[in-house]
PDB file of C-alpha atoms and ligand atoms in Angstrom:
ATOM      1  CA  MET U   1      -5.472  46.838  17.001  1.00 91.00           C
ATOM      2  CA  GLN U   2      -1.686  47.136  17.296  1.00 92.00           C
ATOM      3  CA  HIS U   3      -1.531  48.588  13.788  1.00 91.00           C
ATOM      4  CA  GLU U   4      -4.529  50.873  13.866  1.00 95.00           C
ATOM      5  CA  GLY U   5      -3.909  53.849  11.617  1.00 97.00           C
ATOM      6  CA  ARG U   6      -0.857  52.297   9.964  1.00 95.00           C
ATOM      7  CA  ALA U   7      -0.474  51.146   6.377  1.00 93.00           C
ATOM      8  CA  ILE U   8      -0.672  47.397   5.784  1.00 91.00           C
ATOM      9  CA  THR U   9       0.583  45.875   2.538  1.00 91.00           C
ATOM     10  CA  THR U  10      -0.570  42.418   1.521  1.00 94.00           C
ATOM     11  CA  ILE U  11       0.838  40.219  -1.240  1.00 95.00           C
ATOM     12  CA  GLU U  12      -1.672  41.745  -3.663  1.00 95.00           C
ATOM     13  CA  GLY U  13      -0.220  45.199  -3.024  1.00 95.00           C
ATOM     14  CA  LEU U  14       3.413  44.446  -3.807  1.00 95.00           C
ATOM     15  CA  ALA U  15       3.327  44.709  -7.588  1.00 94.00           C
ATOM     16  CA  GLU U  16       3.931  48.138  -9.104  1.00 93.00           C
ATOM     17  CA  ASN U  17       2.638  49.131 -12.542  1.00 94.00           C
ATOM     18  CA  GLY U  18       1.793  45.509 -13.245  1.00 92.00           C
ATOM     19  CA  GLU U  19       5.339  44.354 -12.487  1.00 95.00           C
ATOM     20  CA  PRO U  20       5.866  41.872  -9.670  1.00 95.00           C
ATOM     21  CA  HIS U  21       8.039  42.828  -6.727  1.00 94.00           C
ATOM     22  CA  PRO U  22      11.660  41.653  -7.243  1.00 93.00           C
ATOM     23  CA  LEU U  23      11.178  39.126  -4.447  1.00 94.00           C
ATOM     24  CA  GLN U  24       8.150  37.647  -6.203  1.00 95.00           C
ATOM     25  CA  THR U  25      10.279  37.216  -9.338  1.00 95.00           C
ATOM     26  CA  ALA U  26      13.093  35.699  -7.275  1.00 95.00           C
ATOM     27  CA  PHE U  27      10.679  33.159  -5.764  1.00 96.00           C
ATOM     28  CA  VAL U  28       9.847  31.972  -9.277  1.00 96.00           C
ATOM     29  CA  GLU U  29      13.470  31.941 -10.431  1.00 96.00           C
ATOM     30  CA  HIS U  30      14.741  30.072  -7.337  1.00 96.00           C
ATOM     31  CA  ASP U  31      11.861  27.616  -6.858  1.00 96.00           C
ATOM     32  CA  GLY U  32      10.843  29.318  -3.624  1.00 96.00           C
ATOM     33  CA  TYR U  33       7.547  27.462  -3.475  1.00 95.00           C
ATOM     34  CA  GLN U  34       5.875  24.189  -4.240  1.00 96.00           C
ATOM     35  CA  CYS U  35       2.129  24.252  -3.420  1.00 97.00           C
ATOM     36  CA  GLY U  36       2.254  28.009  -2.777  1.00 96.00           C
ATOM     37  CA  TYR U  37       0.163  27.924   0.387  1.00 97.00           C
ATOM     38  CA  CYS U  38       2.816  29.630   2.501  1.00 98.00           C
ATOM     39  CA  THR U  39       4.200  31.852  -0.271  1.00 97.00           C
ATOM     40  CA  PRO U  40       2.278  35.104   0.415  1.00 97.00           C
ATOM     41  CA  GLY U  41       3.324  34.961   4.061  1.00 97.00           C
ATOM     42  CA  GLN U  42       6.907  34.075   3.215  1.00 97.00           C
ATOM     43  CA  ILE U  43       7.214  36.984   0.796  1.00 97.00           C
ATOM     44  CA  CYS U  44       5.520  39.563   3.032  1.00 96.00           C
ATOM     45  CA  SER U  45       7.550  38.380   6.008  1.00 95.00           C
ATOM     46  CA  ALA U  46      10.799  38.583   4.040  1.00 96.00           C
ATOM     47  CA  ILE U  47      10.060  42.150   2.983  1.00 94.00           C
ATOM     48  CA  GLY U  48       9.341  43.094   6.594  1.00 92.00           C
ATOM     49  CA  MET U  49      12.447  41.243   7.715  1.00 92.00           C
ATOM     50  CA  VAL U  50      14.644  43.184   5.313  1.00 91.00           C
ATOM     51  CA  GLU U  51      13.124  46.480   6.475  1.00 91.00           C
ATOM     52  CA  GLU U  52      13.999  45.573  10.065  1.00 90.00           C
ATOM     53  CA  PHE U  53      17.481  44.579   8.944  1.00 89.00           C
ATOM     54  CA  ARG U  54      17.954  47.900   7.133  1.00 89.00           C
ATOM     55  CA  ASP U  55      16.864  49.691  10.297  1.00 90.00           C
ATOM     56  CA  GLY U  56      19.652  47.888  12.169  1.00 89.00           C
ATOM     57  CA  LEU U  57      17.355  45.904  14.441  1.00 92.00           C
ATOM     58  CA  PRO U  58      19.211  42.879  15.852  1.00 92.00           C
ATOM     59  CA  SER U  59      17.885  39.319  15.838  1.00 93.00           C
ATOM     60  CA  ALA U  60      18.511  36.419  18.216  1.00 94.00           C
ATOM     61  CA  VAL U  61      21.646  35.474  16.242  1.00 94.00           C
ATOM     62  CA  THR U  62      23.136  38.942  15.816  1.00 92.00           C
ATOM     63  CA  PRO U  63      26.635  38.694  17.337  1.00 90.00           C
ATOM     64  CA  ASP U  64      26.747  42.299  18.535  1.00 88.00           C
ATOM     65  CA  VAL U  65      23.287  43.679  19.297  1.00 86.00           C
ATOM     66  CA  ALA U  66      24.711  47.181  19.726  1.00 86.00           C
ATOM     67  CA  ALA U  67      26.201  47.193  16.221  1.00 80.00           C
ATOM     68  CA  HIS U  68      24.309  48.986  13.471  1.00 73.00           C
ATOM     69  CA  ASP U  69      26.440  47.519  10.679  1.00 80.00           C
ATOM     70  CA  LEU U  70      24.770  44.101  10.515  1.00 85.00           C
ATOM     71  CA  ASP U  71      25.905  41.234   8.311  1.00 88.00           C
ATOM     72  CA  PHE U  72      23.145  39.888   6.009  1.00 89.00           C
ATOM     73  CA  SER U  73      24.333  36.366   6.750  1.00 91.00           C
ATOM     74  CA  ASP U  74      22.624  33.054   6.109  1.00 92.00           C
ATOM     75  CA  GLU U  75      22.113  32.751   9.861  1.00 94.00           C
ATOM     76  CA  GLU U  76      20.378  36.139  10.016  1.00 93.00           C
ATOM     77  CA  ILE U  77      18.056  35.234   7.145  1.00 94.00           C
ATOM     78  CA  LYS U  78      17.196  31.842   8.667  1.00 94.00           C
ATOM     79  CA  GLU U  79      16.545  33.299  12.109  1.00 95.00           C
ATOM     80  CA  ARG U  80      14.508  36.234  10.861  1.00 94.00           C
ATOM     81  CA  MET U  81      12.401  33.956   8.611  1.00 95.00           C
ATOM     82  CA  SER U  82      12.073  31.180  11.211  1.00 94.00           C
ATOM     83  CA  GLY U  83       8.503  32.100  12.135  1.00 92.00           C
ATOM     84  CA  ASN U  84       7.241  31.094   8.711  1.00 94.00           C
ATOM     85  CA  LEU U  85       6.642  27.393   8.225  1.00 96.00           C
ATOM     86  CA  CYS U  86       6.515  25.689   4.852  1.00 97.00           C
ATOM     87  CA  ARG U  87       4.852  22.281   4.862  1.00 97.00           C
ATOM     88  CA  CYS U  88       6.422  21.514   1.490  1.00 97.00           C
ATOM     89  CA  GLY U  89       9.931  22.155   2.800  1.00 96.00           C
ATOM     90  CA  ALA U  90      10.850  24.694   0.131  1.00 96.00           C
ATOM     91  CA  TYR U  91      13.238  26.406   2.535  1.00 96.00           C
ATOM     92  CA  VAL U  92      16.312  26.152   0.305  1.00 97.00           C
ATOM     93  CA  GLY U  93      14.569  27.942  -2.555  1.00 97.00           C
ATOM     94  CA  ILE U  94      12.997  30.485  -0.217  1.00 97.00           C
ATOM     95  CA  HIS U  95      16.386  31.274   1.291  1.00 96.00           C
ATOM     96  CA  GLU U  96      18.014  31.591  -2.139  1.00 96.00           C
ATOM     97  CA  ALA U  97      15.212  33.861  -3.350  1.00 96.00           C
ATOM     98  CA  VAL U  98      15.521  36.156  -0.339  1.00 95.00           C
ATOM     99  CA  ARG U  99      19.292  36.365  -0.694  1.00 94.00           C
ATOM    100  CA  ALA U 100      19.078  36.974  -4.444  1.00 93.00           C
ATOM    101  CA  ALA U 101      16.414  39.668  -4.157  1.00 92.00           C
ATOM    102  CA  PHE U 102      18.026  41.652  -1.366  1.00 88.00           C
ATOM    103  CA  ALA U 103      21.742  40.846  -1.303  1.00 79.00           C
ATOM    104  CA  ASP U 104      22.724  43.916  -3.322  1.00 72.00           C
ATOM    105  CA  GLU U 105      20.596  46.208  -1.188  1.00 71.00           C
ATOM    106  CA  VAL U 106      21.654  45.108   2.264  1.00 64.00           C
ATOM    107  CA  ALA U 107      25.026  43.411   1.772  1.00 52.00           C
ATOM    108  CA  ARG U 108      28.009  45.310   2.983  1.00 44.00           C
TER     109      ARG U 108
HETATM  110  S1  LIG N 201       5.200  25.878  -0.695  1.00 71.07           S
HETATM  111 FE1  LIG N 201       3.739  24.521   0.135  1.00 71.07          FE
HETATM  112  S2  LIG N 201       3.627  25.119   2.210  1.00 71.07           S
HETATM  113 FE2  LIG N 201       5.294  26.268   1.448  1.00 71.07          FE
END
């Protein structure tokens, strides 16, 4: 109900022209999954997380919540992705995939 009338993109909607989203490719390249159960949620959450980051929205670890020039730090990625659990413990690969896919876009 909170998103009535708004567009919702699922994992199936990320590919364009048959090409996977860069984050999907990064998950493969950086071993961002094991069983894959959590992977759709991890990827969709990461894309949403980066959109919030680009919009300058602070997280619980943002040093200066009034700043709009945020640092795409490891701490920011971990905090912003902390709501997604991975029973396989593939967090290192997930983190590396997120950084690899978005570092050029959001790094300053
Ligand atoms: S890859 Fe198995 S739960 Fe995350």
